[in-house]
């Protein structure tokens, strides 16, 4: 034995190993159970025992102690990185600073390594060490209608009795008074169109709405059809001279957020007690629930003045609350929208619209109206994705086989539209899938070979109609039926 164990600085793990190895050397323990206790293999323990016999307790001390780590930075690299960050990237986060050091200075460091260096140098504060944000209460507005907080609450309002839906809530900031409740399939622009129109018809126009930063209220794009960052909902409010403000955090619109929690408790139970299971019945019950809620939770305003303004006679709400886009008229007096071609009537007035952008109005029920200079235009619709009526196959004896062949191709066609028709989700229909069904084709991708296969399937006399379709086509029908 070389050096006594008492003169060597050992870690607790090494001390535990020393006791176990000493017991094996003294024949107080066997090698197998001792290796299992230390979490080592038998051969590893035997090597440690031999090293202990040759060098004593010093042989059990890690050979890496006092040596530079394998991943240690080269001398001067850390100092250079911190110096560059102080001079040029003082307000950068670790990830961005790491990227710039590699791109512009050739210093390749790990993000977490740089984060540790910046934290030690006082250039970065970990999230857990940052002071919590303080959201102090904001004074209420003085009068009713000065600021209306709006929000959508996605919840199981009918519990297990019906599908999940969304409740649009309008709260007056001055009084915490419920102004409007409207159940909709999902939070969308058309849903807010319906709720806001109902609000205006009942109360008038408020001074401003206060919402979150959802894309319904605030566009992420710099440029849209109606100006910088303007959404369809923002366009409607602009034409009605109503301001809209977007909160930076949910705490900023805390009144409507707290009202949502109260409604998710009380309104759910009220709907259960009255056995209301549909959105239509819930919307009919909402006007009876609102007065009771306000009698319990509303506050008196500081001023008795009502800031709501009446809707003017020249403000056509039906025309304003539409989805509006702009499309260019071609030389052939046509324009395209959602993979549908609209043919304008050839008149001297419409010929003046060639190469001009006109407005395409989509109503909540799916109707399409074309307008130019405030005048509605007559048109014919040419759908680039026509559908074959199955009843026509039975009625047309001579064209029956041809229509059946066309139906086989139609089943394999990609019928997705381009703009997703926002009125679809407003009526409760499922939106078009973002990706095509595997194996489906656009109309222009079909070839003569596809038509020949369809004709052979339809004309096979030995097979019934449903068995003439290949397995892939039947799968398309199954997916199409499931998607609604």
Coordinates of C-alpha atoms in Angstrom, one line a residue:
X1 CA 0.0 0.0 0.0
X2 CA 1.5 3.3 -1.0
X3 CA -0.3 6.4 0.3
X4 CA -2.6 6.2 3.3
X5 CA -6.2 7.0 2.5
X6 CA -6.4 9.7 5.2
X7 CA -4.0 12.0 3.3
X8 CA -5.9 11.9 0.0
X9 CA -8.9 14.1 -0.7
X10 CA -11.6 11.8 -2.0
X11 CA -15.2 12.4 -3.0
X12 CA -18.0 10.6 -1.2
X13 CA -18.4 8.3 -4.2
X14 CA -14.8 7.4 -4.1
X15 CA -15.0 6.8 -0.3
X16 CA -17.9 4.5 -0.8
X17 CA -15.9 2.6 -3.5
X18 CA -12.9 2.3 -1.1
X19 CA -15.1 0.7 1.6
X20 CA -16.6 -1.8 -0.8
X21 CA -13.2 -2.7 -2.4
X22 CA -11.6 -3.0 1.0
X23 CA -14.3 -5.5 2.0
X24 CA -13.7 -7.5 -1.2
X25 CA -9.9 -7.5 -0.5
X26 CA -10.5 -8.6 3.1
X27 CA -12.7 -11.4 1.7
X28 CA -15.7 -9.9 3.5
X29 CA -17.7 -9.6 0.3
X30 CA -17.8 -11.3 -3.1
X31 CA -16.9 -9.5 -6.4
X32 CA -20.2 -10.1 -8.1
X33 CA -22.5 -8.6 -5.5
X34 CA -20.0 -5.8 -4.8
X35 CA -19.9 -4.8 -8.5
X36 CA -23.7 -4.8 -8.6
X37 CA -23.8 -2.5 -5.6
X38 CA -21.4 0.0 -7.1
X39 CA -23.1 -0.1 -10.5
X40 CA -20.0 -1.5 -12.3
X41 CA -19.3 -4.5 -14.3
X42 CA -17.3 -7.3 -12.8
X43 CA -14.3 -6.6 -15.0
X44 CA -14.3 -2.9 -14.0
X45 CA -14.4 -3.8 -10.3
X46 CA -11.6 -6.3 -10.8
X47 CA -9.4 -3.6 -12.4
X48 CA -10.1 -1.2 -9.5
X49 CA -9.2 -3.9 -7.0
X50 CA -5.9 -4.5 -8.8
X51 CA -5.2 -0.7 -8.9
X52 CA -6.0 -0.5 -5.2
X53 CA -3.5 -3.3 -4.4
X54 CA -0.8 -1.6 -6.5
X55 CA -1.3 2.0 -5.6
X56 CA -3.4 2.0 -2.5
X57 CA -6.3 4.5 -2.0
X58 CA -4.7 6.9 -4.5
X59 CA -5.4 4.4 -7.2
X60 CA -9.1 4.9 -6.7
X61 CA -9.0 8.7 -7.2
X62 CA -10.1 9.9 -10.7
X63 CA -7.2 10.3 -13.1
X64 CA -8.9 13.3 -14.6
X65 CA -8.6 15.3 -11.3
X66 CA -6.5 18.4 -11.8
X67 CA -6.5 17.9 -15.6
X68 CA -8.2 20.3 -18.1
X69 CA -11.6 19.0 -19.3
X70 CA -11.9 17.6 -22.8
X71 CA -14.5 20.2 -23.7
X72 CA -12.7 23.1 -22.1
X73 CA -12.5 26.2 -24.3
X74 CA -9.1 27.2 -25.6
X75 CA -7.4 29.9 -23.7
X76 CA -8.6 33.4 -24.5
X77 CA -11.8 32.2 -26.5
X78 CA -14.2 33.0 -23.6
X79 CA -12.6 36.4 -23.0
X80 CA -12.7 37.3 -26.7
X81 CA -16.4 36.3 -27.0
X82 CA -17.4 38.3 -23.9
X83 CA -15.4 41.3 -25.2
X84 CA -17.2 41.2 -28.6
X85 CA -20.6 40.9 -27.0
X86 CA -19.9 43.9 -24.7
X87 CA -18.8 46.0 -27.7
X88 CA -21.3 45.0 -30.3
X89 CA -24.0 42.7 -29.1
X90 CA -24.8 43.9 -25.6
X91 CA -28.6 43.7 -26.1
X92 CA -28.5 40.3 -27.9
X93 CA -29.8 37.1 -26.5
X94 CA -27.5 34.1 -26.2
X95 CA -28.9 32.3 -29.3
X96 CA -28.7 35.4 -31.6
X97 CA -25.3 36.4 -30.2
X98 CA -24.0 32.8 -30.8
X99 CA -25.1 33.0 -34.4
X100 CA -23.5 36.4 -35.0
X101 CA -20.2 35.3 -33.4
X102 CA -20.1 32.3 -35.8
X103 CA -21.1 34.3 -38.9
X104 CA -19.0 37.4 -38.4
X105 CA -16.1 36.5 -36.2
X106 CA -15.6 32.7 -36.7
X107 CA -16.2 31.9 -33.0
X108 CA -18.1 28.7 -32.8
X109 CA -19.5 28.2 -29.4
X110 CA -22.5 26.2 -28.0
X111 CA -25.6 28.3 -27.2
X112 CA -25.7 27.0 -23.6
X113 CA -22.0 27.6 -23.2
X114 CA -22.4 31.2 -24.3
X115 CA -25.5 31.6 -22.1
X116 CA -23.4 30.5 -19.1
X117 CA -20.6 32.9 -20.0
X118 CA -23.0 35.8 -20.5
X119 CA -24.8 35.1 -17.2
X120 CA -21.5 35.0 -15.3
X121 CA -20.5 38.4 -17.0
X122 CA -23.8 40.0 -16.1
X123 CA -24.9 40.3 -19.8
X124 CA -27.9 37.9 -19.5
X125 CA -30.4 37.2 -16.8
X126 CA -31.9 33.7 -16.8
X127 CA -35.7 33.7 -16.9
X128 CA -36.1 32.1 -13.5
X129 CA -34.0 35.0 -12.0
X130 CA -36.0 37.8 -13.6
X131 CA -38.4 39.8 -11.6
X132 CA -42.0 38.9 -12.2
X133 CA -44.0 41.4 -14.3
X134 CA -46.4 43.5 -12.3
X135 CA -49.8 44.2 -13.9
X136 CA -51.3 47.1 -12.0
X137 CA -55.0 47.6 -12.3
X138 CA -56.2 50.2 -14.8
X139 CA -58.9 52.7 -14.0
X140 CA -62.3 52.0 -15.6
X141 CA -63.6 54.1 -18.4
X142 CA -66.0 56.8 -17.3
X143 CA -69.2 55.9 -19.2
X144 CA -71.0 53.0 -20.9
X145 CA -70.0 52.4 -24.5
X146 CA -66.6 54.1 -24.3
X147 CA -64.7 50.8 -24.4
X148 CA -66.0 47.3 -25.0
X149 CA -63.8 44.4 -24.3
X150 CA -64.4 41.4 -26.7
X151 CA -63.1 37.8 -26.5
X152 CA -64.0 34.3 -27.6
X153 CA -64.2 31.5 -25.0
X154 CA -63.7 28.0 -26.4
X155 CA -65.3 25.6 -23.9
X156 CA -67.6 22.6 -23.5
X157 CA -70.6 24.8 -22.9
X158 CA -73.0 21.9 -23.4
X159 CA -70.7 19.5 -21.5
X160 CA -71.1 16.0 -23.1
X161 CA -74.6 16.7 -24.6
X162 CA -73.2 18.3 -27.8
X163 CA -70.0 19.3 -29.5
X164 CA -67.6 21.9 -28.2
X165 CA -68.2 25.5 -29.4
X166 CA -67.2 29.1 -28.8
X167 CA -68.9 31.8 -26.9
X168 CA -68.2 35.4 -28.0
X169 CA -68.4 37.7 -25.0
X170 CA -68.8 41.6 -25.1
X171 CA -68.1 43.3 -21.7
X172 CA -68.4 47.0 -21.0
X173 CA -65.2 48.3 -19.4
X174 CA -66.9 51.0 -17.3
X175 CA -69.4 48.8 -15.6
X176 CA -68.3 45.1 -16.2
X177 CA -71.8 44.8 -17.7
X178 CA -72.4 41.9 -20.1
X179 CA -73.5 43.5 -23.4
X180 CA -73.6 40.6 -25.8
X181 CA -73.3 36.8 -25.7
X182 CA -73.3 34.8 -29.0
X183 CA -72.6 31.1 -29.4
X184 CA -70.8 30.2 -32.7
X185 CA -69.1 27.0 -34.1
X186 CA -65.6 28.6 -33.9
X187 CA -64.0 32.0 -33.4
X188 CA -63.9 33.5 -36.9
X189 CA -64.3 36.8 -38.7
X190 CA -67.9 35.9 -39.8
X191 CA -68.7 34.9 -36.2
X192 CA -67.6 38.3 -35.0
X193 CA -69.5 39.9 -37.9
X194 CA -72.8 38.3 -36.6
X195 CA -72.2 39.2 -33.0
X196 CA -71.1 42.8 -33.7
X197 CA -74.0 43.4 -36.0
X198 CA -76.4 42.2 -33.3
X199 CA -74.6 44.4 -30.8
X200 CA -74.9 47.5 -33.0
X201 CA -78.6 46.9 -33.6
X202 CA -79.3 46.6 -29.9
X203 CA -77.0 49.2 -28.3
X204 CA -75.5 51.3 -31.1
X205 CA -71.9 52.0 -32.0
X206 CA -69.4 52.1 -29.2
X207 CA -66.3 54.4 -29.2
X208 CA -63.8 51.5 -29.3
X209 CA -63.4 47.7 -29.0
X210 CA -60.6 46.1 -27.0
X211 CA -59.4 42.7 -28.1
X212 CA -56.4 40.4 -28.2
X213 CA -53.9 40.1 -31.1
X214 CA -55.7 37.3 -32.9
X215 CA -55.4 37.5 -36.7
X216 CA -59.1 38.4 -36.9
X217 CA -58.3 41.8 -35.3
X218 CA -54.6 42.3 -36.2
X219 CA -53.0 41.2 -39.5
X220 CA -49.5 39.7 -39.3
X221 CA -48.8 40.9 -42.9
X222 CA -47.6 44.3 -43.7
X223 CA -49.8 44.8 -46.7
X224 CA -53.4 43.7 -47.3
X225 CA -56.2 44.6 -49.7
X226 CA -57.4 47.3 -47.4
X227 CA -54.1 48.9 -46.2
X228 CA -51.3 48.2 -43.9
X229 CA -52.2 45.5 -41.3
X230 CA -55.9 46.0 -41.8
X231 CA -58.1 42.9 -41.4
X232 CA -61.6 42.3 -42.7
X233 CA -63.0 43.0 -39.2
X234 CA -60.8 46.1 -39.0
X235 CA -62.1 47.3 -42.3
X236 CA -65.7 47.0 -41.1
X237 CA -65.0 49.0 -37.9
X238 CA -63.1 51.7 -39.9
X239 CA -66.2 52.2 -42.1
X240 CA -68.4 52.4 -39.0
X241 CA -65.9 54.9 -37.3
X242 CA -65.3 52.5 -34.4
X243 CA -61.7 52.2 -33.1
X244 CA -60.1 48.9 -32.2
X245 CA -57.2 48.4 -29.8
X246 CA -55.3 45.1 -29.3
X247 CA -54.0 44.2 -25.8
X248 CA -50.4 43.1 -25.4
X249 CA -51.3 40.5 -22.7
X250 CA -54.4 38.7 -21.4
X251 CA -54.1 40.6 -18.1
X252 CA -54.7 43.9 -19.9
X253 CA -58.2 42.8 -20.8
X254 CA -58.8 41.1 -17.4
X255 CA -62.4 42.1 -17.1
X256 CA -63.6 39.9 -20.0
X257 CA -61.1 37.2 -19.0
X258 CA -62.6 37.0 -15.5
X259 CA -66.1 37.1 -17.0
X260 CA -65.2 34.1 -19.1
X261 CA -64.3 32.1 -15.9
X262 CA -67.6 33.1 -14.3
X263 CA -69.6 32.2 -17.4
X264 CA -67.8 28.8 -17.7
X265 CA -69.1 28.1 -14.2
X266 CA -72.6 29.6 -14.0
X267 CA -73.7 29.6 -17.6
X268 CA -72.8 25.9 -18.1
X269 CA -74.9 25.0 -15.1
X270 CA -77.8 27.2 -16.3
X271 CA -77.8 25.5 -19.7
X272 CA -77.8 22.1 -18.0
X273 CA -80.7 22.9 -15.7
X274 CA -82.8 24.2 -18.6
X275 CA -81.8 21.2 -20.8
X276 CA -80.4 23.4 -23.5
X277 CA -78.2 21.4 -25.9
X278 CA -77.9 23.4 -29.1
X279 CA -76.3 26.7 -30.1
X280 CA -79.6 28.0 -31.4
X281 CA -81.4 27.4 -28.1
X282 CA -78.5 28.8 -26.2
X283 CA -78.5 32.0 -28.2
X284 CA -82.2 32.3 -27.6
X285 CA -81.6 31.9 -23.8
X286 CA -78.7 34.5 -23.7
X287 CA -81.0 37.6 -23.5
X288 CA -82.7 36.2 -20.4
X289 CA -79.4 35.3 -18.8
X290 CA -77.6 38.6 -19.3
X291 CA -79.9 40.8 -17.1
X292 CA -79.6 38.4 -14.2
X293 CA -75.8 38.3 -14.6
X294 CA -75.6 42.1 -14.7
X295 CA -77.8 42.5 -11.6
X296 CA -75.3 40.4 -9.6
X297 CA -71.9 41.6 -11.0
X298 CA -72.2 44.9 -12.8
X299 CA -70.8 48.1 -11.3
X300 CA -72.3 51.6 -11.6
X301 CA -70.5 53.9 -14.1
X302 CA -68.7 57.1 -13.0
X303 CA -70.8 59.1 -15.5
X304 CA -74.4 58.5 -16.6
X305 CA -73.6 59.6 -20.2
X306 CA -74.0 56.8 -22.8
X307 CA -71.2 57.0 -25.4
X308 CA -73.0 54.7 -27.8
X309 CA -73.9 56.3 -31.2
X310 CA -76.8 55.4 -33.4
X311 CA -76.2 53.6 -36.7
X312 CA -76.8 56.1 -39.5
X313 CA -79.3 55.4 -42.3
X314 CA -76.6 55.3 -44.9
X315 CA -74.7 52.6 -43.1
X316 CA -75.9 49.3 -44.6
X317 CA -75.0 46.7 -42.0
X318 CA -75.8 43.8 -44.3
X319 CA -73.4 45.1 -46.9
X320 CA -70.7 46.2 -44.4
X321 CA -70.5 42.9 -42.6
X322 CA -69.3 40.9 -45.5
X323 CA -66.0 39.3 -46.5
X324 CA -64.6 41.6 -49.2
X325 CA -61.8 41.0 -51.7
X326 CA -60.6 42.7 -54.8
X327 CA -60.2 40.9 -58.1
X328 CA -59.0 42.1 -61.5
X329 CA -61.3 42.0 -64.6
X330 CA -59.6 40.3 -67.6
X331 CA -59.9 41.2 -71.3
X332 CA -62.6 38.5 -71.6
X333 CA -64.7 40.2 -68.9
X334 CA -64.0 37.4 -66.4
X335 CA -62.5 37.3 -63.0
X336 CA -61.4 34.3 -60.8
X337 CA -62.2 33.8 -57.1
X338 CA -61.8 30.5 -55.2
X339 CA -61.2 28.4 -58.4
X340 CA -64.4 29.7 -59.8
X341 CA -64.7 31.9 -62.9
X342 CA -67.3 34.7 -62.9
X343 CA -68.4 35.8 -66.4
X344 CA -69.6 39.4 -66.5
X345 CA -72.3 40.4 -68.9
X346 CA -71.0 42.1 -72.0
X347 CA -72.2 45.7 -71.8
X348 CA -70.6 49.1 -72.5
X349 CA -70.4 49.7 -68.7
X350 CA -68.7 46.4 -67.9
X351 CA -66.2 46.9 -70.8
X352 CA -64.9 50.0 -69.0
X353 CA -64.0 47.7 -66.1
X354 CA -61.4 45.8 -68.1
X355 CA -58.0 45.8 -66.2
X356 CA -59.7 47.3 -63.2
X357 CA -60.0 45.8 -59.7
X358 CA -63.6 45.3 -58.5
X359 CA -65.0 44.2 -55.1
X360 CA -66.1 40.6 -54.5
X361 CA -68.5 40.4 -51.5
X362 CA -69.0 37.1 -49.7
X363 CA -72.0 37.1 -47.4
X364 CA -72.4 34.9 -44.3
X365 CA -74.7 32.5 -46.1
X366 CA -72.2 32.0 -48.9
X367 CA -73.7 34.3 -51.5
X368 CA -71.3 36.1 -53.8
X369 CA -71.9 39.6 -55.1
X370 CA -69.7 41.6 -57.5
X371 CA -69.6 45.4 -57.2
X372 CA -67.9 48.2 -59.0
X373 CA -68.3 51.9 -58.0
X374 CA -71.2 50.9 -55.7
X375 CA -73.2 49.1 -58.4
X376 CA -74.0 45.4 -58.3
X377 CA -72.9 43.6 -61.5
X378 CA -74.7 40.7 -63.2
X379 CA -72.7 37.6 -63.8
X380 CA -72.7 34.0 -64.7
X381 CA -70.8 31.4 -62.7
X382 CA -68.5 28.9 -64.2
X383 CA -67.2 26.4 -61.6
X384 CA -63.8 24.9 -62.5
X385 CA -64.7 22.0 -60.2
X386 CA -68.2 21.0 -61.4
X387 CA -70.0 18.1 -59.7
X388 CA -72.0 15.4 -61.5
X389 CA -75.5 14.8 -60.2
X390 CA -75.9 11.1 -59.5
X391 CA -79.6 11.4 -60.4
X392 CA -78.7 12.6 -63.9
X393 CA -76.9 9.3 -64.5
X394 CA -80.1 7.4 -63.9
X395 CA -82.2 9.7 -66.1
X396 CA -79.9 9.9 -69.1
X397 CA -80.1 6.5 -70.7
X398 CA -77.8 7.3 -73.6
X399 CA -75.3 9.3 -71.6
X400 CA -75.4 7.1 -68.5
X401 CA -72.1 5.3 -69.1
X402 CA -70.3 8.5 -70.0
X403 CA -71.5 10.2 -66.8
X404 CA -70.5 7.2 -64.8
X405 CA -67.0 7.3 -66.2
X406 CA -66.8 11.0 -65.5
X407 CA -68.0 10.3 -61.9
X408 CA -65.1 7.8 -61.4
X409 CA -62.7 10.6 -62.4
X410 CA -64.5 13.1 -60.2
X411 CA -63.9 10.8 -57.2
X412 CA -60.2 10.9 -57.8
X413 CA -60.1 14.7 -58.3
X414 CA -58.7 17.2 -55.8
X415 CA -61.8 19.3 -55.1
X416 CA -60.2 21.7 -52.6
X417 CA -60.8 25.4 -53.2
X418 CA -58.1 28.0 -52.8
X419 CA -59.4 30.6 -50.4
X420 CA -61.2 28.2 -48.1
X421 CA -64.5 30.3 -48.3
X422 CA -64.7 31.7 -44.8
X423 CA -68.5 31.4 -44.8
X424 CA -68.1 27.6 -44.6
X425 CA -66.8 27.6 -41.1
X426 CA -69.4 30.2 -40.1
X427 CA -72.2 27.7 -41.1
X428 CA -70.6 24.9 -39.2
X429 CA -69.0 23.1 -42.2
X430 CA -65.5 21.7 -42.0
X431 CA -62.9 23.7 -43.7
X432 CA -61.1 22.4 -46.8
X433 CA -58.1 20.3 -45.8
X434 CA -54.8 22.0 -46.3
X435 CA -53.2 18.9 -48.0
X436 CA -54.7 17.0 -50.9
X437 CA -55.9 13.4 -50.3
X438 CA -53.0 11.1 -51.3
X439 CA -53.4 9.9 -54.9
X440 CA -55.8 12.6 -55.9
X441 CA -55.1 14.9 -58.9
X442 CA -55.9 18.3 -60.1
X443 CA -58.1 18.5 -63.2
X444 CA -55.2 19.3 -65.5
X445 CA -53.2 16.3 -64.3
X446 CA -55.7 13.7 -65.7
X447 CA -54.5 12.0 -68.8
X448 CA -56.1 9.9 -71.6
X449 CA -54.9 6.8 -69.8
X450 CA -57.0 7.7 -66.7
X451 CA -60.0 8.2 -68.9
X452 CA -59.5 4.8 -70.5
X453 CA -59.2 3.1 -67.1
X454 CA -62.5 4.8 -66.0
X455 CA -64.3 3.6 -69.2
X456 CA -63.1 0.0 -68.7
X457 CA -64.3 0.1 -65.0
X458 CA -67.7 1.4 -66.0
X459 CA -68.2 -0.8 -69.0
X460 CA -67.3 -4.1 -67.3
X461 CA -70.6 -6.1 -67.6
X462 CA -69.7 -8.8 -65.1
X463 CA -69.3 -6.5 -62.1
X464 CA -72.0 -4.5 -60.1
X465 CA -71.6 -0.7 -60.1
X466 CA -69.9 -0.5 -56.7
X467 CA -67.5 -3.3 -57.5
X468 CA -66.4 -1.6 -60.7
X469 CA -64.5 1.0 -58.7
X470 CA -61.0 0.2 -57.7
X471 CA -60.0 0.1 -54.0
X472 CA -58.2 3.5 -54.2
X473 CA -61.4 5.2 -55.5
X474 CA -63.5 3.7 -52.7
X475 CA -61.0 5.0 -50.2
X476 CA -61.4 8.5 -51.7
X477 CA -65.2 8.2 -51.2
X478 CA -64.6 7.2 -47.6
X479 CA -62.3 10.1 -46.8
X480 CA -64.6 12.5 -48.6
X481 CA -67.6 11.3 -46.6
X482 CA -65.7 11.6 -43.3
X483 CA -64.5 15.1 -44.0
X484 CA -68.1 16.3 -44.6

